[in-house]
Structure formats: C-alpha cells, structure tokens
Amino acid sequence: QASMEKMRAGKSLDLMQIHNLVDWRTHLPTLRAWKAGGRFRTIGITHFTVSAFDELMAIMRTEAIEFVQLPYSLAIRAAEDRLLPLAADKGIAVIPNRPFDGANMFRRVKGRTLPDFAAEIGALSFAQLFLKSLVAHPAVTCVIPGTASPSHMSDNVAAGFGPLPDTALRRRIVDWYEKG
C-alpha cells in the first residue's frame, strides 16, 4: 500500500511482479487475491540471471501469470530457444532486462562505427540499434534499459520511434554484433 501511495497509483497498478523469484510460492497466492480485489491488473515474475530460466519456465508452464521479466540482449540470447517461444505459446508478455548486458555491449562496440543498416530502421546510436533489435522480437512486449543518465534515457526512448527490423535484419544485427 505504501508503494502504491509513493507511486501515486491510486487504488490499482497495471503490473505487480515477484522480484527474482523470491519466495514465489508464498507470494503468488497473495498476489492472486490482491489481483482479484482489484489492486492490480496483471501478475509477473522476474529474474536477472540465465541460471533461473529452468525455474522461470516451470512457473510459466504451471502458473497463471501474465508477464515474465528476464535477461535478454544481443549478448545474452539464451532465452531465444526455449523461453521466448514458451512465452509466445502461453500468451505471457516478456520484458527483457539487462538489454545492454550491463555496459558490456557498449565496451564491445567501442571504436566501431554504427553499421550502415542501422539507418534502415532509423537507429542513430548503438543503444537504439540494440533496443530496436529486441523490441522487434515477436515475443517481446517492452524493454527495461535502466539508466541514471537523462541523456541515455532520451536516447533509449528514441528507439521506440520509427521502423523496427524485420526477421532478416534482426539476423544481420545479431551477426554483425557477434563478429565484434
């Protein structure tokens, strides 16, 4: 209740998530009761490590949740083979966190120029290229870039405008990044 007051959310939130699967078996029934009481519209689960994917998938298969938040980026692609398809099949929205693998992805491209194909989707920075490649995945709902820098935030938001890469261009972006 205190969190809702601090966020000025009124009586309802859109999404309440169980953070990092902490005591999820206890929290999930509570959240279901609160959802039924109108405190929020949807329930999700989160984790920030690939090592939690098996448990995330087990929950996605057996529990009624609407969102999953997980690490996914051009550098952390483990979710692509099993987790993203499962989310799509179950109608579970996906929120990638760590879309820049911390700042590791920027260190990897330091000194490189933005590839020519970035212009095809209006990406003016590496952050925009990286974010557009994630948001374009059919299973992804939105991305949490996380930053304390207002200029980085503005750059990240700009990724939400203009065209997104199609499947072929997403493949080119991945190939370009992996060649590093």
Tab-separated table of N, CA and C in Angstrom:
chain	number	residue	atom	x	y	z
A	1	GLN	N	0.837	-1.190	0.000
A	1	GLN	CA	0.000	0.000	0.000
A	1	GLN	C	0.872	1.240	0.000
A	2	ALA	N	1.960	1.219	0.786
A	2	ALA	CA	2.861	2.369	0.840
A	2	ALA	C	3.505	2.619	-0.524
A	3	SER	N	3.875	1.547	-1.208
A	3	SER	CA	4.460	1.695	-2.548
A	3	SER	C	3.461	2.319	-3.506
A	4	MET	N	2.225	1.878	-3.447
A	4	MET	CA	1.203	2.441	-4.333
A	4	MET	C	1.004	3.923	-4.051
A	5	GLU	N	1.048	4.303	-2.769
A	5	GLU	CA	0.913	5.715	-2.427
A	5	GLU	C	2.105	6.519	-2.946
A	6	LYS	N	3.315	5.987	-2.800
A	6	LYS	CA	4.501	6.694	-3.285
A	6	LYS	C	4.482	6.854	-4.800
A	7	MET	N	3.910	5.884	-5.495
A	7	MET	CA	3.823	5.960	-6.958
A	7	MET	C	2.588	6.725	-7.420
A	8	ARG	N	1.750	7.166	-6.450
A	8	ARG	CA	0.509	7.868	-6.775
A	8	ARG	C	-0.346	7.040	-7.734
A	9	ALA	N	-0.411	5.771	-7.439
A	9	ALA	CA	-1.107	4.822	-8.313
A	9	ALA	C	-2.598	4.754	-8.044
A	10	GLY	N	-3.060	5.482	-7.084
A	10	GLY	CA	-4.476	5.372	-6.745
A	10	GLY	C	-4.723	4.030	-6.083
A	11	LYS	N	-5.742	3.323	-6.564
A	11	LYS	CA	-6.090	2.043	-5.948
A	11	LYS	C	-5.645	0.849	-6.766
A	12	SER	N	-4.998	1.090	-7.926
A	12	SER	CA	-4.676	-0.039	-8.793
A	12	SER	C	-3.411	0.216	-9.604
A	13	LEU	N	-2.656	-0.843	-9.822
A	13	LEU	CA	-1.475	-0.835	-10.690
A	13	LEU	C	-1.753	-1.735	-11.892
A	14	ASP	N	-1.006	-1.555	-12.956
A	14	ASP	CA	-1.150	-2.454	-14.104
A	14	ASP	C	-0.461	-3.787	-13.860
A	15	LEU	N	0.720	-3.754	-13.238
A	15	LEU	CA	1.520	-4.973	-13.098
A	15	LEU	C	2.188	-5.024	-11.739
A	16	MET	N	2.095	-6.181	-11.101
A	16	MET	CA	2.833	-6.462	-9.867
A	16	MET	C	3.669	-7.705	-10.139
A	17	GLN	N	4.976	-7.619	-9.855
A	17	GLN	CA	5.874	-8.736	-10.150
A	17	GLN	C	6.514	-9.286	-8.883
A	18	ILE	N	6.755	-10.572	-8.897
A	18	ILE	CA	7.527	-11.216	-7.834
A	18	ILE	C	8.983	-11.103	-8.245
A	19	HIS	N	9.736	-10.337	-7.490
A	19	HIS	CA	11.109	-9.983	-7.850
A	19	HIS	C	12.069	-11.150	-7.619
A	20	ASN	N	12.775	-11.518	-8.674
A	20	ASN	CA	13.826	-12.541	-8.623
A	20	ASN	C	13.366	-13.861	-8.009
A	21	LEU	N	12.103	-14.166	-8.214
A	21	LEU	CA	11.512	-15.430	-7.739
A	21	LEU	C	11.563	-15.606	-6.228
A	22	VAL	N	11.822	-14.526	-5.495
A	22	VAL	CA	11.964	-14.623	-4.046
A	22	VAL	C	10.657	-15.109	-3.423
A	23	ASP	N	10.710	-16.268	-2.820
A	23	ASP	CA	9.585	-16.862	-2.095
A	23	ASP	C	8.297	-16.822	-2.924
A	24	TRP	N	8.409	-17.159	-4.207
A	24	TRP	CA	7.284	-17.007	-5.130
A	24	TRP	C	6.088	-17.883	-4.768
A	25	ARG	N	6.338	-19.047	-4.170
A	25	ARG	CA	5.221	-19.924	-3.813
A	25	ARG	C	4.339	-19.303	-2.728
A	26	THR	N	4.931	-18.489	-1.869
A	26	THR	CA	4.166	-17.778	-0.844
A	26	THR	C	3.496	-16.548	-1.430
A	27	HIS	N	4.248	-15.793	-2.256
A	27	HIS	CA	3.734	-14.526	-2.782
A	27	HIS	C	2.637	-14.694	-3.830
A	28	LEU	N	2.718	-15.729	-4.639
A	28	LEU	CA	1.767	-15.868	-5.739
A	28	LEU	C	0.311	-15.958	-5.264
A	29	PRO	N	-0.013	-16.759	-4.260
A	29	PRO	CA	-1.411	-16.768	-3.794
A	29	PRO	C	-1.863	-15.404	-3.246
A	30	THR	N	-0.963	-14.706	-2.574
A	30	THR	CA	-1.290	-13.370	-2.065
A	30	THR	C	-1.575	-12.422	-3.217
A	31	LEU	N	-0.709	-12.460	-4.231
A	31	LEU	CA	-0.902	-11.580	-5.381
A	31	LEU	C	-2.186	-11.913	-6.126
A	32	ARG	N	-2.509	-13.178	-6.217
A	32	ARG	CA	-3.775	-13.559	-6.878
A	32	ARG	C	-4.977	-12.987	-6.133
A	33	ALA	N	-4.918	-13.051	-4.811
A	33	ALA	CA	-6.018	-12.497	-4.006
A	33	ALA	C	-6.085	-10.979	-4.175
A	34	TRP	N	-4.955	-10.321	-4.168
A	34	TRP	CA	-4.937	-8.865	-4.348
A	34	TRP	C	-5.402	-8.488	-5.750
A	35	LYS	N	-5.019	-9.289	-6.746
A	35	LYS	CA	-5.486	-9.029	-8.118
A	35	LYS	C	-7.007	-9.169	-8.167
A	36	ALA	N	-7.541	-10.215	-7.572
A	36	ALA	CA	-8.992	-10.417	-7.548
A	36	ALA	C	-9.696	-9.257	-6.846
A	37	GLY	N	-9.003	-8.648	-5.891
A	37	GLY	CA	-9.555	-7.495	-5.179
A	37	GLY	C	-9.350	-6.174	-5.906
A	38	GLY	N	-8.739	-6.229	-7.087
A	38	GLY	CA	-8.597	-5.027	-7.900
A	38	GLY	C	-7.366	-4.180	-7.633
A	39	ARG	N	-6.411	-4.690	-6.871
A	39	ARG	CA	-5.205	-3.894	-6.596
A	39	ARG	C	-4.309	-3.727	-7.819
A	40	PHE	N	-4.322	-4.705	-8.711
A	40	PHE	CA	-3.568	-4.601	-9.957
A	40	PHE	C	-4.200	-5.492	-10.992
A	41	ARG	N	-3.802	-5.237	-12.243
A	41	ARG	CA	-4.426	-5.923	-13.374
A	41	ARG	C	-3.722	-7.223	-13.727
A	42	THR	N	-2.379	-7.257	-13.623
A	42	THR	CA	-1.627	-8.436	-14.057
A	42	THR	C	-0.539	-8.798	-13.058
A	43	ILE	N	-0.097	-10.057	-13.143
A	43	ILE	CA	0.945	-10.592	-12.259
A	43	ILE	C	2.115	-11.074	-13.112
A	44	GLY	N	3.324	-10.811	-12.626
A	44	GLY	CA	4.512	-11.278	-13.320
A	44	GLY	C	5.551	-11.826	-12.365
A	45	ILE	N	6.567	-12.439	-12.971
A	45	ILE	CA	7.716	-12.944	-12.214
A	45	ILE	C	8.972	-12.424	-12.895
A	46	THR	N	10.034	-12.289	-12.121
A	46	THR	CA	11.273	-11.760	-12.683
A	46	THR	C	12.481	-12.570	-12.224
A	47	HIS	N	13.531	-12.466	-13.006
A	47	HIS	CA	14.871	-12.858	-12.567
A	47	HIS	C	15.873	-12.203	-13.482
A	48	PHE	N	17.095	-12.063	-12.989
A	48	PHE	CA	18.118	-11.354	-13.746
A	48	PHE	C	19.240	-12.261	-14.232
A	49	THR	N	19.109	-13.581	-14.006
A	49	THR	CA	20.169	-14.492	-14.439
A	49	THR	C	19.615	-15.601	-15.318
A	50	VAL	N	20.441	-16.030	-16.246
A	50	VAL	CA	20.086	-17.136	-17.132
A	50	VAL	C	19.919	-18.422	-16.332
A	51	SER	N	20.647	-18.557	-15.245
A	51	SER	CA	20.571	-19.784	-14.443
A	51	SER	C	19.176	-20.016	-13.865
A	52	ALA	N	18.341	-18.995	-13.836
A	52	ALA	CA	16.971	-19.137	-13.315
A	52	ALA	C	15.975	-19.536	-14.394
A	53	PHE	N	16.405	-19.688	-15.648
A	53	PHE	CA	15.471	-19.946	-16.743
A	53	PHE	C	14.665	-21.227	-16.563
A	54	ASP	N	15.268	-22.299	-16.066
A	54	ASP	CA	14.502	-23.534	-15.889
A	54	ASP	C	13.353	-23.331	-14.907
A	55	GLU	N	13.622	-22.623	-13.814
A	55	GLU	CA	12.560	-22.372	-12.841
A	55	GLU	C	11.518	-21.406	-13.413
A	56	LEU	N	11.958	-20.377	-14.123
A	56	LEU	CA	11.006	-19.468	-14.767
A	56	LEU	C	10.086	-20.230	-15.707
A	57	MET	N	10.664	-21.124	-16.506
A	57	MET	CA	9.870	-21.895	-17.457
A	57	MET	C	8.894	-22.818	-16.747
A	58	ALA	N	9.322	-23.434	-15.661
A	58	ALA	CA	8.420	-24.312	-14.908
A	58	ALA	C	7.222	-23.515	-14.386
A	59	ILE	N	7.463	-22.322	-13.891
A	59	ILE	CA	6.377	-21.475	-13.400
A	59	ILE	C	5.471	-21.066	-14.559
A	60	MET	N	6.073	-20.687	-15.681
A	60	MET	CA	5.292	-20.275	-16.849
A	60	MET	C	4.388	-21.409	-17.336
A	61	ARG	N	4.845	-22.651	-17.205
A	61	ARG	CA	4.055	-23.798	-17.665
A	61	ARG	C	2.900	-24.127	-16.729
A	62	THR	N	3.086	-23.859	-15.429
A	62	THR	CA	2.118	-24.360	-14.450
A	62	THR	C	1.292	-23.296	-13.746
A	63	GLU	N	1.722	-22.049	-13.799
A	63	GLU	CA	1.024	-20.999	-13.053
A	63	GLU	C	0.405	-19.981	-14.005
A	64	ALA	N	-0.665	-19.372	-13.566
A	64	ALA	CA	-1.332	-18.333	-14.359
A	64	ALA	C	-0.657	-16.994	-14.078
A	65	ILE	N	0.298	-16.652	-14.937
A	65	ILE	CA	0.951	-15.348	-14.855
A	65	ILE	C	0.836	-14.684	-16.220
A	66	GLU	N	0.935	-13.372	-16.220
A	66	GLU	CA	0.790	-12.638	-17.476
A	66	GLU	C	2.097	-12.054	-17.994
A	67	PHE	N	3.112	-11.930	-17.134
A	67	PHE	CA	4.386	-11.319	-17.509
A	67	PHE	C	5.554	-12.129	-16.975
A	68	VAL	N	6.654	-12.083	-17.711
A	68	VAL	CA	7.928	-12.593	-17.226
A	68	VAL	C	9.005	-11.574	-17.611
A	69	GLN	N	9.862	-11.270	-16.654
A	69	GLN	CA	10.978	-10.350	-16.896
A	69	GLN	C	12.268	-11.155	-16.762
A	70	LEU	N	13.156	-11.011	-17.734
A	70	LEU	CA	14.350	-11.855	-17.773
A	70	LEU	C	15.479	-11.168	-18.531
A	71	PRO	N	16.707	-11.656	-18.349
A	71	PRO	CA	17.821	-11.070	-19.101
A	71	PRO	C	17.785	-11.518	-20.557
A	72	TYR	N	17.818	-10.540	-21.454
A	72	TYR	CA	17.826	-10.832	-22.877
A	72	TYR	C	18.447	-9.653	-23.607
A	73	SER	N	19.416	-9.948	-24.450
A	73	SER	CA	20.108	-8.933	-25.234
A	73	SER	C	20.814	-9.630	-26.382
A	74	LEU	N	21.485	-8.842	-27.225
A	74	LEU	CA	22.301	-9.446	-28.273
A	74	LEU	C	23.445	-10.262	-27.669
A	75	ALA	N	23.845	-9.933	-26.455
A	75	ALA	CA	24.932	-10.658	-25.780
A	75	ALA	C	24.423	-11.821	-24.933
A	76	ILE	N	23.184	-11.747	-24.501
A	76	ILE	CA	22.581	-12.782	-23.646
A	76	ILE	C	21.354	-13.304	-24.382
A	77	ARG	N	21.539	-14.307	-25.226
A	77	ARG	CA	20.457	-14.756	-26.095
A	77	ARG	C	19.888	-16.113	-25.700
A	78	ALA	N	20.207	-16.579	-24.517
A	78	ALA	CA	19.771	-17.908	-24.077
A	78	ALA	C	18.252	-18.059	-24.059
A	79	ALA	N	17.522	-16.971	-23.920
A	79	ALA	CA	16.059	-17.047	-23.853
A	79	ALA	C	15.430	-17.389	-25.200
A	80	GLU	N	16.151	-17.177	-26.297
A	80	GLU	CA	15.558	-17.311	-27.632
A	80	GLU	C	15.076	-18.712	-27.972
A	81	ASP	N	15.785	-19.726	-27.550
A	81	ASP	CA	15.461	-21.089	-27.986
A	81	ASP	C	14.250	-21.696	-27.301
A	82	ARG	N	14.103	-21.460	-25.992
A	82	ARG	CA	13.018	-22.135	-25.270
A	82	ARG	C	12.075	-21.176	-24.561
A	83	LEU	N	12.616	-20.175	-23.892
A	83	LEU	CA	11.794	-19.329	-23.046
A	83	LEU	C	10.892	-18.383	-23.846
A	84	LEU	N	11.435	-17.702	-24.840
A	84	LEU	CA	10.601	-16.797	-25.638
A	84	LEU	C	9.505	-17.546	-26.403
A	85	PRO	N	9.803	-18.693	-27.017
A	85	PRO	CA	8.714	-19.437	-27.660
A	85	PRO	C	7.634	-19.902	-26.671
A	86	LEU	N	8.045	-20.316	-25.476
A	86	LEU	CA	7.071	-20.723	-24.462
A	86	LEU	C	6.185	-19.536	-24.078
A	87	ALA	N	6.800	-18.390	-23.879
A	87	ALA	CA	6.010	-17.198	-23.539
A	87	ALA	C	5.003	-16.889	-24.643
A	88	ALA	N	5.448	-16.958	-25.881
A	88	ALA	CA	4.550	-16.685	-27.001
A	88	ALA	C	3.400	-17.696	-27.028
A	89	ASP	N	3.718	-18.970	-26.831
A	89	ASP	CA	2.684	-20.012	-26.840
A	89	ASP	C	1.663	-19.825	-25.722
A	90	LYS	N	2.127	-19.377	-24.563
A	90	LYS	CA	1.246	-19.233	-23.399
A	90	LYS	C	0.599	-17.849	-23.310
A	91	GLY	N	0.976	-16.933	-24.208
A	91	GLY	CA	0.433	-15.576	-24.154
A	91	GLY	C	0.977	-14.766	-22.999
A	92	ILE	N	2.201	-15.061	-22.605
A	92	ILE	CA	2.846	-14.349	-21.499
A	92	ILE	C	3.717	-13.240	-22.081
A	93	ALA	N	3.491	-12.023	-21.619
A	93	ALA	CA	4.275	-10.882	-22.071
A	93	ALA	C	5.707	-10.994	-21.544
A	94	VAL	N	6.675	-10.542	-22.350
A	94	VAL	CA	8.096	-10.635	-21.991
A	94	VAL	C	8.691	-9.238	-21.865
A	95	ILE	N	9.369	-9.013	-20.749
A	95	ILE	CA	10.076	-7.761	-20.505
A	95	ILE	C	11.564	-8.087	-20.353
A	96	PRO	N	12.372	-7.872	-21.379
A	96	PRO	CA	13.811	-8.073	-21.204
A	96	PRO	C	14.405	-7.022	-20.267
A	97	ASN	N	15.210	-7.503	-19.328
A	97	ASN	CA	16.040	-6.606	-18.541
A	97	ASN	C	17.493	-6.844	-18.987
A	98	ARG	N	18.376	-6.007	-18.577
A	98	ARG	CA	19.794	-6.095	-18.965
A	98	ARG	C	19.968	-6.119	-20.498
A	99	PRO	N	19.248	-5.246	-21.230
A	99	PRO	CA	19.334	-5.281	-22.693
A	99	PRO	C	20.695	-4.866	-23.245
A	100	PHE	N	21.542	-4.293	-22.384
A	100	PHE	CA	22.896	-3.923	-22.802
A	100	PHE	C	23.942	-4.779	-22.085
A	101	ASP	N	23.486	-5.876	-21.436
A	101	ASP	CA	24.381	-6.735	-20.653
A	101	ASP	C	25.230	-5.875	-19.724
A	102	GLY	N	24.548	-5.111	-18.888
A	102	GLY	CA	25.248	-4.074	-18.127
A	102	GLY	C	25.714	-3.060	-19.164
A	103	ALA	N	26.938	-2.686	-19.112
A	103	ALA	CA	27.504	-1.822	-20.167
A	103	ALA	C	28.436	-2.618	-21.069
A	104	ASN	N	28.475	-3.929	-20.894
A	104	ASN	CA	29.414	-4.762	-21.649
A	104	ASN	C	29.248	-4.631	-23.156
A	105	MET	N	28.037	-4.486	-23.632
A	105	MET	CA	27.825	-4.396	-25.078
A	105	MET	C	28.429	-3.116	-25.651
A	106	PHE	N	28.374	-2.038	-24.884
A	106	PHE	CA	28.968	-0.791	-25.368
A	106	PHE	C	30.496	-0.878	-25.398
A	107	ARG	N	31.064	-1.573	-24.429
A	107	ARG	CA	32.522	-1.787	-24.451
A	107	ARG	C	32.922	-2.607	-25.678
A	108	ARG	N	32.090	-3.552	-26.026
A	108	ARG	CA	32.387	-4.415	-27.174
A	108	ARG	C	32.391	-3.656	-28.501
A	109	VAL	N	31.530	-2.654	-28.625
A	109	VAL	CA	31.451	-1.898	-29.888
A	109	VAL	C	32.241	-0.593	-29.844
A	110	LYS	N	32.920	-0.335	-28.751
A	110	LYS	CA	33.701	0.905	-28.639
A	110	LYS	C	34.702	0.996	-29.795
A	111	GLY	N	34.708	2.144	-30.439
A	111	GLY	CA	35.605	2.362	-31.558
A	111	GLY	C	35.052	1.938	-32.904
A	112	ARG	N	33.943	1.192	-32.883
A	112	ARG	CA	33.300	0.778	-34.140
A	112	ARG	C	32.305	1.841	-34.575
A	113	THR	N	32.051	1.901	-35.857
A	113	THR	CA	31.029	2.811	-36.357
A	113	THR	C	29.705	2.052	-36.453
A	114	LEU	N	28.647	2.800	-36.335
A	114	LEU	CA	27.317	2.221	-36.465
A	114	LEU	C	27.198	1.617	-37.862
A	115	PRO	N	26.718	0.385	-37.983
A	115	PRO	CA	26.629	-0.229	-39.310
A	115	PRO	C	25.631	0.529	-40.205
A	116	ASP	N	25.877	0.486	-41.487
A	116	ASP	CA	25.021	1.198	-42.448
A	116	ASP	C	23.560	0.799	-42.329
A	117	PHE	N	23.297	-0.486	-42.039
A	117	PHE	CA	21.907	-0.938	-41.987
A	117	PHE	C	21.128	-0.334	-40.828
A	118	ALA	N	21.802	0.297	-39.868
A	118	ALA	CA	21.090	0.963	-38.771
A	118	ALA	C	20.165	2.053	-39.314
A	119	ALA	N	20.586	2.686	-40.402
A	119	ALA	CA	19.767	3.751	-40.999
A	119	ALA	C	18.433	3.224	-41.510
A	120	GLU	N	18.374	1.949	-41.888
A	120	GLU	CA	17.127	1.373	-42.400
A	120	GLU	C	16.005	1.409	-41.367
A	121	ILE	N	16.381	1.433	-40.091
A	121	ILE	CA	15.384	1.449	-39.025
A	121	ILE	C	15.462	2.739	-38.207
A	122	GLY	N	16.221	3.697	-38.697
A	122	GLY	CA	16.308	4.987	-38.022
A	122	GLY	C	17.102	4.969	-36.734
A	123	ALA	N	17.945	3.965	-36.530
A	123	ALA	CA	18.765	3.889	-35.316
A	123	ALA	C	19.958	4.832	-35.461
A	124	LEU	N	20.075	5.772	-34.546
A	124	LEU	CA	21.142	6.767	-34.599
A	124	LEU	C	22.252	6.501	-33.596
A	125	SER	N	22.111	5.431	-32.818
A	125	SER	CA	23.116	5.091	-31.810
A	125	SER	C	23.125	3.579	-31.622
A	126	PHE	N	24.177	3.084	-30.979
A	126	PHE	CA	24.219	1.652	-30.672
A	126	PHE	C	23.071	1.276	-29.737
A	127	ALA	N	22.761	2.129	-28.757
A	127	ALA	CA	21.661	1.819	-27.834
A	127	ALA	C	20.361	1.631	-28.608
A	128	GLN	N	20.087	2.518	-29.548
A	128	GLN	CA	18.858	2.399	-30.325
A	128	GLN	C	18.853	1.137	-31.179
A	129	LEU	N	19.983	0.823	-31.784
A	129	LEU	CA	20.081	-0.399	-32.596
A	129	LEU	C	19.832	-1.632	-31.728
A	130	PHE	N	20.477	-1.682	-30.569
A	130	PHE	CA	20.318	-2.828	-29.675
A	130	PHE	C	18.866	-2.963	-29.206
A	131	LEU	N	18.266	-1.846	-28.782
A	131	LEU	CA	16.895	-1.895	-28.272
A	131	LEU	C	15.897	-2.252	-29.367
A	132	LYS	N	16.042	-1.674	-30.550
A	132	LYS	CA	15.135	-1.990	-31.651
A	132	LYS	C	15.212	-3.476	-32.008
A	133	SER	N	16.398	-4.049	-31.942
A	133	SER	CA	16.530	-5.475	-32.276
A	133	SER	C	15.783	-6.346	-31.274
A	134	LEU	N	15.706	-5.917	-30.024
A	134	LEU	CA	14.968	-6.685	-29.010
A	134	LEU	C	13.466	-6.477	-29.131
A	135	VAL	N	13.050	-5.234	-29.230
A	135	VAL	CA	11.625	-4.926	-29.295
A	135	VAL	C	10.983	-5.555	-30.535
A	136	ALA	N	11.775	-5.750	-31.578
A	136	ALA	CA	11.241	-6.336	-32.814
A	136	ALA	C	10.973	-7.835	-32.678
A	137	HIS	N	11.517	-8.474	-31.659
A	137	HIS	CA	11.247	-9.906	-31.477
A	137	HIS	C	9.759	-10.071	-31.176
A	138	PRO	N	9.073	-10.963	-31.870
A	138	PRO	CA	7.616	-11.101	-31.694
A	138	PRO	C	7.165	-11.421	-30.271
A	139	ALA	N	8.010	-12.036	-29.462
A	139	ALA	CA	7.604	-12.393	-28.100
A	139	ALA	C	7.836	-11.259	-27.101
A	140	VAL	N	8.577	-10.229	-27.483
A	140	VAL	CA	8.941	-9.154	-26.552
A	140	VAL	C	7.849	-8.086	-26.529
A	141	THR	N	7.491	-7.681	-25.315
A	141	THR	CA	6.461	-6.676	-25.113
A	141	THR	C	7.060	-5.288	-24.947
A	142	CYS	N	8.033	-5.149	-24.070
A	142	CYS	CA	8.745	-3.894	-23.845
A	142	CYS	C	10.089	-4.238	-23.213
A	143	VAL	N	10.965	-3.264	-23.125
A	143	VAL	CA	12.325	-3.492	-22.623
A	143	VAL	C	12.601	-2.519	-21.478
A	144	ILE	N	13.378	-2.974	-20.503
A	144	ILE	CA	13.800	-2.118	-19.397
A	144	ILE	C	15.298	-1.852	-19.544
A	145	PRO	N	15.680	-0.719	-20.144
A	145	PRO	CA	17.109	-0.453	-20.307
A	145	PRO	C	17.795	-0.073	-19.002
A	146	GLY	N	17.136	0.646	-18.144
A	146	GLY	CA	17.723	1.066	-16.883
A	146	GLY	C	18.898	2.008	-17.076
A	147	THR	N	18.765	3.215	-16.584
A	147	THR	CA	19.856	4.190	-16.632
A	147	THR	C	19.581	5.273	-15.614
A	148	ALA	N	20.637	5.914	-15.164
A	148	ALA	CA	20.502	7.082	-14.293
A	148	ALA	C	20.793	8.361	-15.073
A	149	SER	N	21.144	8.232	-16.332
A	149	SER	CA	21.543	9.363	-17.148
A	149	SER	C	20.365	9.869	-17.988
A	150	PRO	N	19.974	11.133	-17.824
A	150	PRO	CA	18.887	11.668	-18.659
A	150	PRO	C	19.192	11.607	-20.157
A	151	SER	N	20.429	11.827	-20.551
A	151	SER	CA	20.741	11.765	-21.984
A	151	SER	C	20.637	10.342	-22.510
A	152	HIS	N	21.032	9.360	-21.702
A	152	HIS	CA	20.876	7.955	-22.111
A	152	HIS	C	19.398	7.602	-22.191
A	153	MET	N	18.613	8.116	-21.237
A	153	MET	CA	17.189	7.836	-21.259
A	153	MET	C	16.559	8.377	-22.541
A	154	SER	N	16.907	9.597	-22.921
A	154	SER	CA	16.374	10.173	-24.159
A	154	SER	C	16.767	9.343	-25.368
A	155	ASP	N	18.003	8.887	-25.393
A	155	ASP	CA	18.478	8.055	-26.494
A	155	ASP	C	17.713	6.733	-26.531
A	156	ASN	N	17.513	6.128	-25.362
A	156	ASN	CA	16.777	4.863	-25.292
A	156	ASN	C	15.331	5.031	-25.762
A	157	VAL	N	14.687	6.101	-25.338
A	157	VAL	CA	13.301	6.342	-25.729
A	157	VAL	C	13.189	6.495	-27.243
A	158	ALA	N	14.191	7.103	-27.857
A	158	ALA	CA	14.157	7.307	-29.313
A	158	ALA	C	14.094	5.979	-30.067
A	159	ALA	N	14.539	4.905	-29.437
A	159	ALA	CA	14.459	3.586	-30.083
A	159	ALA	C	13.019	3.152	-30.301
A	160	GLY	N	12.080	3.746	-29.590
A	160	GLY	CA	10.682	3.392	-29.734
A	160	GLY	C	9.994	4.043	-30.919
A	161	PHE	N	10.726	4.843	-31.673
A	161	PHE	CA	10.146	5.533	-32.818
A	161	PHE	C	10.734	4.989	-34.114
A	162	GLY	N	9.958	5.087	-35.163
A	162	GLY	CA	10.434	4.647	-36.471
A	162	GLY	C	10.277	3.154	-36.647
A	163	PRO	N	10.748	2.663	-37.780
A	163	PRO	CA	10.570	1.235	-38.083
A	163	PRO	C	11.430	0.338	-37.192
A	164	LEU	N	10.968	-0.894	-37.075
A	164	LEU	CA	11.723	-1.934	-36.363
A	164	LEU	C	12.289	-2.892	-37.403
A	165	PRO	N	13.361	-3.585	-37.055
A	165	PRO	CA	13.922	-4.540	-38.013
A	165	PRO	C	13.010	-5.739	-38.216
A	166	ASP	N	12.960	-6.220	-39.463
A	166	ASP	CA	12.255	-7.469	-39.726
A	166	ASP	C	13.175	-8.622	-39.340
A	167	THR	N	12.718	-9.836	-39.544
A	167	THR	CA	13.495	-11.017	-39.135
A	167	THR	C	14.860	-11.053	-39.805
A	168	ALA	N	14.913	-10.740	-41.088
A	168	ALA	CA	16.195	-10.778	-41.808
A	168	ALA	C	17.164	-9.735	-41.265
A	169	LEU	N	16.666	-8.543	-40.991
A	169	LEU	CA	17.560	-7.507	-40.460
A	169	LEU	C	17.966	-7.818	-39.029
A	170	ARG	N	17.059	-8.388	-38.260
A	170	ARG	CA	17.449	-8.807	-36.899
A	170	ARG	C	18.610	-9.800	-36.972
A	171	ARG	N	18.560	-10.726	-37.914
A	171	ARG	CA	19.638	-11.703	-38.094
A	171	ARG	C	20.954	-11.000	-38.455
A	172	ARG	N	20.878	-9.999	-39.344
A	172	ARG	CA	22.070	-9.232	-39.716
A	172	ARG	C	22.651	-8.497	-38.513
A	173	ILE	N	21.775	-7.944	-37.674
A	173	ILE	CA	22.240	-7.235	-36.479
A	173	ILE	C	22.960	-8.201	-35.548
A	174	VAL	N	22.364	-9.365	-35.324
A	174	VAL	CA	22.998	-10.381	-34.471
A	174	VAL	C	24.348	-10.796	-35.054
A	175	ASP	N	24.386	-11.082	-36.342
A	175	ASP	CA	25.640	-11.492	-36.986
A	175	ASP	C	26.705	-10.409	-36.879
A	176	TRP	N	26.296	-9.165	-37.118
A	176	TRP	CA	27.236	-8.033	-37.021
A	176	TRP	C	27.790	-7.926	-35.601
A	177	TYR	N	26.901	-8.032	-34.594
A	177	TYR	CA	27.331	-7.916	-33.201
A	177	TYR	C	28.269	-9.072	-32.847
A	178	GLU	N	27.922	-10.277	-33.244
A	178	GLU	CA	28.735	-11.443	-32.873
A	178	GLU	C	30.123	-11.411	-33.518
A	179	LYS	N	30.239	-10.796	-34.691
A	179	LYS	CA	31.552	-10.699	-35.335
A	179	LYS	C	32.478	-9.754	-34.595
A	180	GLY	N	31.869	-8.864	-33.799
A	180	GLY	CA	32.555	-7.927	-32.926
A	180	GLY	C	33.888	-7.525	-33.313
